[in-house]
mmCIF file with all atom_site columns, C-alpha atoms in Angstrom:
data_model
loop_
_atom_site.group_PDB
_atom_site.id
_atom_site.type_symbol
_atom_site.label_atom_id
_atom_site.label_alt_id
_atom_site.label_comp_id
_atom_site.label_asym_id
_atom_site.label_entity_id
_atom_site.label_seq_id
_atom_site.pdbx_PDB_ins_code
_atom_site.Cartn_x
_atom_site.Cartn_y
_atom_site.Cartn_z
_atom_site.occupancy
_atom_site.B_iso_or_equiv
_atom_site.pdbx_formal_charge
_atom_site.auth_seq_id
_atom_site.auth_comp_id
_atom_site.auth_asym_id
_atom_site.auth_atom_id
_atom_site.pdbx_PDB_model_num
ATOM 1   C CA . MET A 1 1   ? 0.000   0.000  0.000   1.00 41.00 ? 10  MET A CA 1
ATOM 2   C CA . SER A 1 2   ? 1.182   3.513  -0.773  1.00 49.00 ? 11  SER A CA 1
ATOM 3   C CA . ALA A 1 3   ? 2.062   5.524  2.315   1.00 55.00 ? 12  ALA A CA 1
ATOM 4   C CA . SER A 1 4   ? 0.173   8.454  0.789   1.00 89.00 ? 13  SER A CA 1
ATOM 5   C CA . LEU A 1 5   ? -3.233  6.746  0.673   1.00 95.00 ? 14  LEU A CA 1
ATOM 6   C CA . PRO A 1 6   ? -5.561  5.551  3.412   1.00 97.00 ? 15  PRO A CA 1
ATOM 7   C CA . SER A 1 7   ? -5.953  1.782  3.703   1.00 97.00 ? 16  SER A CA 1
ATOM 8   C CA . THR A 1 8   ? -9.756  2.098  3.694   1.00 98.00 ? 17  THR A CA 1
ATOM 9   C CA . ILE A 1 9   ? -12.158 4.618  2.162   1.00 98.00 ? 18  ILE A CA 1
ATOM 10  C CA . ILE A 1 10  ? -15.821 4.603  3.184   1.00 98.00 ? 19  ILE A CA 1
ATOM 11  C CA . PHE A 1 11  ? -18.651 6.550  1.546   1.00 98.00 ? 20  PHE A CA 1
ATOM 12  C CA . ASP A 1 12  ? -22.094 7.515  2.750   1.00 96.00 ? 21  ASP A CA 1
ATOM 13  C CA . LEU A 1 13  ? -24.714 7.055  0.008   1.00 97.00 ? 22  LEU A CA 1
ATOM 14  C CA . ASP A 1 14  ? -27.683 9.470  0.216   1.00 96.00 ? 23  ASP A CA 1
ATOM 15  C CA . ASP A 1 15  ? -26.722 13.038 -0.733  1.00 95.00 ? 24  ASP A CA 1
ATOM 16  C CA . CYS A 1 16  ? -23.047 12.012 -0.856  1.00 97.00 ? 25  CYS A CA 1
ATOM 17  C CA . LEU A 1 17  ? -22.830 9.665  -3.853  1.00 98.00 ? 26  LEU A CA 1
ATOM 18  C CA . TRP A 1 18  ? -26.393 9.908  -5.169  1.00 98.00 ? 27  TRP A CA 1
ATOM 19  C CA . SER A 1 19  ? -29.652 11.804 -5.001  1.00 97.00 ? 28  SER A CA 1
ATOM 20  C CA . PRO A 1 20  ? -32.424 11.832 -3.946  1.00 97.00 ? 29  PRO A CA 1
ATOM 21  C CA . GLU A 1 21  ? -32.355 10.427 -0.429  1.00 95.00 ? 30  GLU A CA 1
ATOM 22  C CA . MET A 1 22  ? -34.030 7.028  -0.087  1.00 96.00 ? 31  MET A CA 1
ATOM 23  C CA . TYR A 1 23  ? -36.560 8.166  2.544   1.00 95.00 ? 32  TYR A CA 1
ATOM 24  C CA . THR A 1 24  ? -38.091 10.575 0.001   1.00 95.00 ? 33  THR A CA 1
ATOM 25  C CA . LEU A 1 25  ? -38.933 7.783  -2.477  1.00 96.00 ? 34  LEU A CA 1
ATOM 26  C CA . ARG A 1 26  ? -42.434 6.314  -2.575  1.00 95.00 ? 35  ARG A CA 1
ATOM 27  C CA . SER A 1 27  ? -41.361 2.964  -4.060  1.00 96.00 ? 36  SER A CA 1
ATOM 28  C CA . ILE A 1 28  ? -38.248 0.873  -4.620  1.00 97.00 ? 37  ILE A CA 1
ATOM 29  C CA . PRO A 1 29  ? -35.979 1.994  -7.480  1.00 98.00 ? 38  PRO A CA 1
ATOM 30  C CA . SER A 1 30  ? -36.305 -1.012 -9.789  1.00 97.00 ? 39  SER A CA 1
ATOM 31  C CA . LYS A 1 31  ? -36.264 0.166  -13.416 1.00 98.00 ? 40  LYS A CA 1
ATOM 32  C CA . PRO A 1 32  ? -32.805 0.743  -14.962 1.00 98.00 ? 41  PRO A CA 1
ATOM 33  C CA . VAL A 1 33  ? -32.386 4.011  -16.861 1.00 98.00 ? 42  VAL A CA 1
ATOM 34  C CA . LYS A 1 34  ? -29.722 3.823  -19.587 1.00 98.00 ? 43  LYS A CA 1
ATOM 35  C CA . GLY A 1 35  ? -27.526 6.700  -20.656 1.00 97.00 ? 44  GLY A CA 1
ATOM 36  C CA . PRO A 1 36  ? -23.931 7.889  -21.087 1.00 97.00 ? 45  PRO A CA 1
ATOM 37  C CA . LEU A 1 37  ? -21.314 6.973  -18.485 1.00 97.00 ? 46  LEU A CA 1
ATOM 38  C CA . GLY A 1 38  ? -19.183 9.982  -19.342 1.00 91.00 ? 47  GLY A CA 1
ATOM 39  C CA . ALA A 1 39  ? -16.409 9.012  -21.768 1.00 92.00 ? 48  ALA A CA 1
ATOM 40  C CA . HIS A 1 40  ? -16.881 5.315  -20.973 1.00 93.00 ? 49  HIS A CA 1
ATOM 41  C CA . GLY A 1 41  ? -19.842 4.395  -23.157 1.00 95.00 ? 50  GLY A CA 1
ATOM 42  C CA . GLU A 1 42  ? -23.421 3.625  -22.202 1.00 97.00 ? 51  GLU A CA 1
ATOM 43  C CA . GLY A 1 43  ? -24.774 1.964  -19.093 1.00 98.00 ? 52  GLY A CA 1
ATOM 44  C CA . VAL A 1 44  ? -27.297 2.158  -16.285 1.00 98.00 ? 53  VAL A CA 1
ATOM 45  C CA . ILE A 1 45  ? -27.068 5.757  -15.045 1.00 98.00 ? 54  ILE A CA 1
ATOM 46  C CA . GLY A 1 46  ? -30.238 5.778  -12.966 1.00 98.00 ? 55  GLY A CA 1
ATOM 47  C CA . MET A 1 47  ? -32.697 3.587  -11.107 1.00 98.00 ? 56  MET A CA 1
ATOM 48  C CA . LYS A 1 48  ? -36.309 4.696  -11.545 1.00 98.00 ? 57  LYS A CA 1
ATOM 49  C CA . CYS A 1 49  ? -39.148 4.106  -9.120  1.00 97.00 ? 58  CYS A CA 1
ATOM 50  C CA . SER A 1 50  ? -42.647 3.177  -10.270 1.00 95.00 ? 59  SER A CA 1
ATOM 51  C CA . SER A 1 51  ? -43.715 6.422  -8.588  1.00 92.00 ? 60  SER A CA 1
ATOM 52  C CA . GLY A 1 52  ? -41.515 8.397  -11.021 1.00 95.00 ? 61  GLY A CA 1
ATOM 53  C CA . GLU A 1 53  ? -38.413 9.412  -9.030  1.00 96.00 ? 62  GLU A CA 1
ATOM 54  C CA . THR A 1 54  ? -34.994 8.447  -10.432 1.00 98.00 ? 63  THR A CA 1
ATOM 55  C CA . VAL A 1 55  ? -31.891 7.909  -8.313  1.00 98.00 ? 64  VAL A CA 1
ATOM 56  C CA . LYS A 1 56  ? -28.699 9.085  -10.036 1.00 98.00 ? 65  LYS A CA 1
ATOM 57  C CA . LEU A 1 57  ? -25.096 9.467  -9.005  1.00 98.00 ? 66  LEU A CA 1
ATOM 58  C CA . PHE A 1 58  ? -23.691 12.963 -8.695  1.00 98.00 ? 67  PHE A CA 1
ATOM 59  C CA . PRO A 1 59  ? -21.475 13.624 -11.769 1.00 97.00 ? 68  PRO A CA 1
ATOM 60  C CA . ALA A 1 60  ? -18.252 13.965 -9.750  1.00 98.00 ? 69  ALA A CA 1
ATOM 61  C CA . ALA A 1 61  ? -19.112 10.856 -7.716  1.00 98.00 ? 70  ALA A CA 1
ATOM 62  C CA . LEU A 1 62  ? -19.418 8.875  -10.966 1.00 98.00 ? 71  LEU A CA 1
ATOM 63  C CA . LYS A 1 63  ? -15.977 10.076 -12.091 1.00 97.00 ? 72  LYS A CA 1
ATOM 64  C CA . ILE A 1 64  ? -14.436 9.156  -8.734  1.00 98.00 ? 73  ILE A CA 1
ATOM 65  C CA . LEU A 1 65  ? -16.065 5.730  -8.763  1.00 98.00 ? 74  LEU A CA 1
ATOM 66  C CA . GLN A 1 66  ? -14.767 5.205  -12.309 1.00 98.00 ? 75  GLN A CA 1
ATOM 67  C CA . ARG A 1 67  ? -11.262 5.893  -11.014 1.00 97.00 ? 76  ARG A CA 1
ATOM 68  C CA . ILE A 1 68  ? -11.841 3.284  -8.316  1.00 97.00 ? 77  ILE A CA 1
ATOM 69  C CA . ALA A 1 69  ? -13.218 0.775  -10.850 1.00 97.00 ? 78  ALA A CA 1
ATOM 70  C CA . SER A 1 70  ? -10.125 1.344  -13.020 1.00 95.00 ? 79  SER A CA 1
ATOM 71  C CA . ASN A 1 71  ? -7.902  0.135  -10.139 1.00 94.00 ? 80  ASN A CA 1
ATOM 72  C CA . GLU A 1 72  ? -6.262  3.501  -9.547  1.00 94.00 ? 81  GLU A CA 1
ATOM 73  C CA . PHE A 1 73  ? -6.424  2.685  -5.832  1.00 95.00 ? 82  PHE A CA 1
ATOM 74  C CA . GLU A 1 74  ? -5.684  -1.050 -6.016  1.00 88.00 ? 83  GLU A CA 1
ATOM 75  C CA . ASN A 1 75  ? -4.440  -1.428 -2.422  1.00 92.00 ? 84  ASN A CA 1
ATOM 76  C CA . VAL A 1 76  ? -7.311  0.473  -0.816  1.00 97.00 ? 85  VAL A CA 1
ATOM 77  C CA . THR A 1 77  ? -10.437 -1.274 0.506   1.00 97.00 ? 86  THR A CA 1
ATOM 78  C CA . PHE A 1 78  ? -13.690 0.556  -0.236  1.00 98.00 ? 87  PHE A CA 1
ATOM 79  C CA . GLY A 1 79  ? -16.992 0.388  1.557   1.00 98.00 ? 88  GLY A CA 1
ATOM 80  C CA . VAL A 1 80  ? -20.257 2.150  2.303   1.00 98.00 ? 89  VAL A CA 1
ATOM 81  C CA . ALA A 1 81  ? -21.816 3.233  5.587   1.00 96.00 ? 90  ALA A CA 1
ATOM 82  C CA . SER A 1 82  ? -25.365 4.518  5.222   1.00 95.00 ? 91  SER A CA 1
ATOM 83  C CA . SER A 1 83  ? -28.048 5.058  7.835   1.00 93.00 ? 92  SER A CA 1
ATOM 84  C CA . SER A 1 84  ? -30.685 4.836  5.103   1.00 93.00 ? 93  SER A CA 1
ATOM 85  C CA . GLU A 1 85  ? -34.211 4.374  6.372   1.00 92.00 ? 94  GLU A CA 1
ATOM 86  C CA . GLU A 1 86  ? -34.852 2.237  3.285   1.00 94.00 ? 95  GLU A CA 1
ATOM 87  C CA . PRO A 1 87  ? -31.877 -0.168 3.057   1.00 96.00 ? 96  PRO A CA 1
ATOM 88  C CA . SER A 1 88  ? -33.585 -2.334 0.411   1.00 97.00 ? 97  SER A CA 1
ATOM 89  C CA . TYR A 1 89  ? -33.862 0.757  -1.806  1.00 98.00 ? 98  TYR A CA 1
ATOM 90  C CA . SER A 1 90  ? -30.161 1.505  -1.280  1.00 98.00 ? 99  SER A CA 1
ATOM 91  C CA . ARG A 1 91  ? -29.203 -2.084 -2.154  1.00 97.00 ? 100 ARG A CA 1
ATOM 92  C CA . ALA A 1 92  ? -31.355 -1.951 -5.304  1.00 98.00 ? 101 ALA A CA 1
ATOM 93  C CA . CYS A 1 93  ? -29.424 1.121  -6.433  1.00 98.00 ? 102 CYS A CA 1
ATOM 94  C CA . LEU A 1 94  ? -26.034 -0.401 -5.549  1.00 98.00 ? 103 LEU A CA 1
ATOM 95  C CA . GLN A 1 95  ? -26.940 -3.525 -7.527  1.00 98.00 ? 104 GLN A CA 1
ATOM 96  C CA . GLY A 1 96  ? -28.415 -1.637 -10.479 1.00 98.00 ? 105 GLY A CA 1
ATOM 97  C CA . LEU A 1 97  ? -26.292 1.453  -11.126 1.00 98.00 ? 106 LEU A CA 1
ATOM 98  C CA . GLU A 1 98  ? -23.276 0.983  -13.378 1.00 98.00 ? 107 GLU A CA 1
ATOM 99  C CA . ILE A 1 99  ? -19.951 2.753  -12.992 1.00 98.00 ? 108 ILE A CA 1
ATOM 100 C CA . LEU A 1 100 ? -18.536 1.425  -16.252 1.00 97.00 ? 109 LEU A CA 1
ATOM 101 C CA . PRO A 1 101 ? -20.492 -0.653 -18.783 1.00 97.00 ? 110 PRO A CA 1
ATOM 102 C CA . GLY A 1 102 ? -21.257 -3.948 -17.031 1.00 96.00 ? 111 GLY A CA 1
ATOM 103 C CA . VAL A 1 103 ? -19.604 -2.881 -13.736 1.00 98.00 ? 112 VAL A CA 1
ATOM 104 C CA . LYS A 1 104 ? -22.221 -2.498 -11.005 1.00 98.00 ? 113 LYS A CA 1
ATOM 105 C CA . MET A 1 105 ? -21.633 -0.051 -8.180  1.00 98.00 ? 114 MET A CA 1
ATOM 106 C CA . ASP A 1 106 ? -22.046 -2.859 -5.634  1.00 97.00 ? 115 ASP A CA 1
ATOM 107 C CA . SER A 1 107 ? -18.896 -4.604 -6.917  1.00 98.00 ? 116 SER A CA 1
ATOM 108 C CA . LEU A 1 108 ? -16.689 -1.710 -5.746  1.00 98.00 ? 117 LEU A CA 1
ATOM 109 C CA . PHE A 1 109 ? -17.700 -2.053 -2.089  1.00 98.00 ? 118 PHE A CA 1
ATOM 110 C CA . PRO A 1 110 ? -16.729 -5.346 -0.438  1.00 97.00 ? 119 PRO A CA 1
ATOM 111 C CA . ILE A 1 111 ? -17.679 -3.994 2.998   1.00 97.00 ? 120 ILE A CA 1
ATOM 112 C CA . GLN A 1 112 ? -21.120 -2.490 3.592   1.00 97.00 ? 121 GLN A CA 1
ATOM 113 C CA . ALA A 1 113 ? -23.231 -1.356 6.536   1.00 95.00 ? 122 ALA A CA 1
ATOM 114 C CA . ILE A 1 114 ? -26.619 -0.033 5.437   1.00 96.00 ? 123 ILE A CA 1
ATOM 115 C CA . GLY A 1 115 ? -29.704 0.795  7.474   1.00 94.00 ? 124 GLY A CA 1
ATOM 116 C CA . ARG A 1 116 ? -30.754 1.339  11.078  1.00 93.00 ? 125 ARG A CA 1
ATOM 117 C CA . THR A 1 117 ? -31.539 -2.190 12.254  1.00 89.00 ? 126 THR A CA 1
ATOM 118 C CA . GLY A 1 118 ? -29.584 -5.199 13.503  1.00 87.00 ? 127 GLY A CA 1
ATOM 119 C CA . GLY A 1 119 ? -27.336 -3.098 15.720  1.00 87.00 ? 128 GLY A CA 1
ATOM 120 C CA . LEU A 1 120 ? -27.085 -0.196 13.264  1.00 88.00 ? 129 LEU A CA 1
ATOM 121 C CA . THR A 1 121 ? -28.438 3.176  14.364  1.00 89.00 ? 130 THR A CA 1
ATOM 122 C CA . SER A 1 122 ? -28.474 6.685  12.931  1.00 87.00 ? 131 SER A CA 1
ATOM 123 C CA . ARG A 1 123 ? -24.967 7.133  14.462  1.00 88.00 ? 132 ARG A CA 1
ATOM 124 C CA . LYS A 1 124 ? -22.267 6.048  12.016  1.00 93.00 ? 133 LYS A CA 1
ATOM 125 C CA . THR A 1 125 ? -20.101 4.668  14.844  1.00 92.00 ? 134 THR A CA 1
ATOM 126 C CA . THR A 1 126 ? -22.363 1.589  14.801  1.00 93.00 ? 135 THR A CA 1
ATOM 127 C CA . HIS A 1 127 ? -21.815 1.227  11.060  1.00 95.00 ? 136 HIS A CA 1
ATOM 128 C CA . PHE A 1 128 ? -18.056 1.413  11.495  1.00 94.00 ? 137 PHE A CA 1
ATOM 129 C CA . SER A 1 129 ? -18.186 -1.309 14.154  1.00 94.00 ? 138 SER A CA 1
ATOM 130 C CA . SER A 1 130 ? -20.020 -3.496 11.624  1.00 95.00 ? 139 SER A CA 1
ATOM 131 C CA . LEU A 1 131 ? -17.488 -2.665 8.896   1.00 96.00 ? 140 LEU A CA 1
ATOM 132 C CA . LYS A 1 132 ? -14.642 -3.591 11.259  1.00 96.00 ? 141 LYS A CA 1
ATOM 133 C CA . LYS A 1 133 ? -16.244 -7.014 11.839  1.00 95.00 ? 142 LYS A CA 1
ATOM 134 C CA . GLN A 1 134 ? -16.432 -7.541 8.067   1.00 96.00 ? 143 GLN A CA 1
ATOM 135 C CA . HIS A 1 135 ? -12.865 -6.303 7.532   1.00 96.00 ? 144 HIS A CA 1
ATOM 136 C CA . PRO A 1 136 ? -10.877 -7.076 10.731  1.00 95.00 ? 145 PRO A CA 1
ATOM 137 C CA . SER A 1 137 ? -7.660  -5.486 9.417   1.00 95.00 ? 146 SER A CA 1
ATOM 138 C CA . MET A 1 138 ? -9.431  -2.114 9.108   1.00 96.00 ? 147 MET A CA 1
ATOM 139 C CA . VAL A 1 139 ? -7.555  0.532  11.107  1.00 97.00 ? 148 VAL A CA 1
ATOM 140 C CA . PHE A 1 140 ? -9.827  3.453  11.971  1.00 97.00 ? 149 PHE A CA 1
ATOM 141 C CA . THR A 1 141 ? -6.979  5.994  12.078  1.00 96.00 ? 150 THR A CA 1
ATOM 142 C CA . ASP A 1 142 ? -6.015  4.929  8.536   1.00 97.00 ? 151 ASP A CA 1
ATOM 143 C CA . THR A 1 143 ? -9.579  5.280  7.218   1.00 97.00 ? 152 THR A CA 1
ATOM 144 C CA . LEU A 1 144 ? -11.119 8.115  5.197   1.00 97.00 ? 153 LEU A CA 1
ATOM 145 C CA . PHE A 1 145 ? -14.866 8.789  5.305   1.00 96.00 ? 154 PHE A CA 1
ATOM 146 C CA . PHE A 1 146 ? -17.066 10.978 3.095   1.00 97.00 ? 155 PHE A CA 1
ATOM 147 C CA . ASP A 1 147 ? -20.523 12.025 4.333   1.00 95.00 ? 156 ASP A CA 1
ATOM 148 C CA . ASP A 1 148 ? -22.952 14.818 3.462   1.00 93.00 ? 157 ASP A CA 1
ATOM 149 C CA . CYS A 1 149 ? -23.453 15.560 7.199   1.00 81.00 ? 158 CYS A CA 1
ATOM 150 C CA . ASN A 1 150 ? -26.768 17.240 6.407   1.00 78.00 ? 159 ASN A CA 1
ATOM 151 C CA . TRP A 1 151 ? -28.507 15.480 9.337   1.00 77.00 ? 160 TRP A CA 1
ATOM 152 C CA . GLY A 1 152 ? -25.659 15.506 11.857  1.00 79.00 ? 161 GLY A CA 1
ATOM 153 C CA . ASP A 1 153 ? -21.903 15.740 12.029  1.00 89.00 ? 162 ASP A CA 1
ATOM 154 C CA . HIS A 1 154 ? -21.010 12.107 11.324  1.00 90.00 ? 163 HIS A CA 1
ATOM 155 C CA . VAL A 1 155 ? -17.506 13.130 10.226  1.00 93.00 ? 164 VAL A CA 1
ATOM 156 C CA . GLY A 1 156 ? -16.812 14.905 13.516  1.00 90.00 ? 165 GLY A CA 1
ATOM 157 C CA . ASP A 1 157 ? -18.455 12.127 15.530  1.00 90.00 ? 166 ASP A CA 1
ATOM 158 C CA . LEU A 1 158 ? -16.297 9.414  13.908  1.00 92.00 ? 167 LEU A CA 1
ATOM 159 C CA . ASN A 1 159 ? -13.141 11.481 14.260  1.00 92.00 ? 168 ASN A CA 1
ATOM 160 C CA . ASN A 1 160 ? -13.759 12.096 17.964  1.00 92.00 ? 169 ASN A CA 1
ATOM 161 C CA . ALA A 1 161 ? -14.892 8.535  18.772  1.00 91.00 ? 170 ALA A CA 1
ATOM 162 C CA . LEU A 1 162 ? -12.639 6.421  16.532  1.00 93.00 ? 171 LEU A CA 1
ATOM 163 C CA . GLY A 1 163 ? -9.989  8.667  14.951  1.00 95.00 ? 172 GLY A CA 1
ATOM 164 C CA . VAL A 1 164 ? -11.450 8.319  11.435  1.00 96.00 ? 173 VAL A CA 1
ATOM 165 C CA . LYS A 1 165 ? -10.520 11.204 9.139   1.00 97.00 ? 174 LYS A CA 1
ATOM 166 C CA . GLY A 1 166 ? -13.355 12.586 7.069   1.00 96.00 ? 175 GLY A CA 1
ATOM 167 C CA . VAL A 1 167 ? -14.666 15.173 4.664   1.00 97.00 ? 176 VAL A CA 1
ATOM 168 C CA . ARG A 1 168 ? -18.123 16.714 4.634   1.00 96.00 ? 177 ARG A CA 1
ATOM 169 C CA . THR A 1 169 ? -19.890 16.666 1.244   1.00 96.00 ? 178 THR A CA 1
ATOM 170 C CA . PRO A 1 170 ? -23.024 18.783 1.852   1.00 95.00 ? 179 PRO A CA 1
ATOM 171 C CA . ASN A 1 171 ? -23.891 19.115 -1.851  1.00 95.00 ? 180 ASN A CA 1
ATOM 172 C CA . GLY A 1 172 ? -22.804 15.688 -3.066  1.00 97.00 ? 181 GLY A CA 1
ATOM 173 C CA . LEU A 1 173 ? -19.226 14.461 -3.387  1.00 98.00 ? 182 LEU A CA 1
ATOM 174 C CA . THR A 1 174 ? -17.044 16.673 -5.567  1.00 98.00 ? 183 THR A CA 1
ATOM 175 C CA . GLU A 1 175 ? -13.630 15.909 -7.028  1.00 98.00 ? 184 GLU A CA 1
ATOM 176 C CA . GLU A 1 176 ? -12.146 18.705 -4.897  1.00 98.00 ? 185 GLU A CA 1
ATOM 177 C CA . GLU A 1 177 ? -13.572 17.153 -1.712  1.00 98.00 ? 186 GLU A CA 1
ATOM 178 C CA . PHE A 1 178 ? -12.231 13.741 -2.709  1.00 98.00 ? 187 PHE A CA 1
ATOM 179 C CA . GLU A 1 179 ? -8.743  15.161 -3.297  1.00 97.00 ? 188 GLU A CA 1
ATOM 180 C CA . THR A 1 180 ? -8.948  17.068 0.003   1.00 97.00 ? 189 THR A CA 1
ATOM 181 C CA . GLY A 1 181 ? -9.620  13.780 1.749   1.00 97.00 ? 190 GLY A CA 1
ATOM 182 C CA . LEU A 1 182 ? -6.738  12.012 0.021   1.00 97.00 ? 191 LEU A CA 1
ATOM 183 C CA . SER A 1 183 ? -4.404  14.893 0.921   1.00 96.00 ? 192 SER A CA 1
ATOM 184 C CA . MET A 1 184 ? -5.006  14.174 4.626   1.00 95.00 ? 193 MET A CA 1
ATOM 185 C CA . PHE A 1 185 ? -2.853  11.057 4.180   1.00 94.00 ? 194 PHE A CA 1
ATOM 186 C CA . LYS A 1 186 ? 0.042   12.551 2.212   1.00 86.00 ? 195 LYS A CA 1
ATOM 187 C CA . ASN A 1 187 ? 3.403   12.426 3.991   1.00 69.00 ? 196 ASN A CA 1
#
């Protein structure tokens, strides 16, 4: 692993990687919406609900996830920590949205903690405990977390409780915010 990268990077989902938030949807996002994946061809760019809403990645989030899918960060483990009130909706989006043609978003995240049941609460510290069980070599002080923090300061909470470094993404993850996070680990 490069000394200038964290060993683990974790993303929140709602309002960090995609929009809208799952609790605002009236039905599960189940219909794939095809379109351009930037310069990488066509693929599933959205998941539409029968009630009409479509979940889409933020443009910069798609570019960042494409970098991840292209193995730019081959020695980094990636995961998601979401306190979604509709975890089945979140999983449907993870399993449906494509980052590159044929590459589902879900395949980028070997460790996942989604929802507010089974020991998970609205506090992300519970999600990180679950992630640690899935990935025992995870070192919190060598972990980077991105979260919109629109409902509470999860970044500050995780830093104070576990030593996780983080970046707030109040308007969806941007490339500048991602690079700011990575810079926290530069020697």
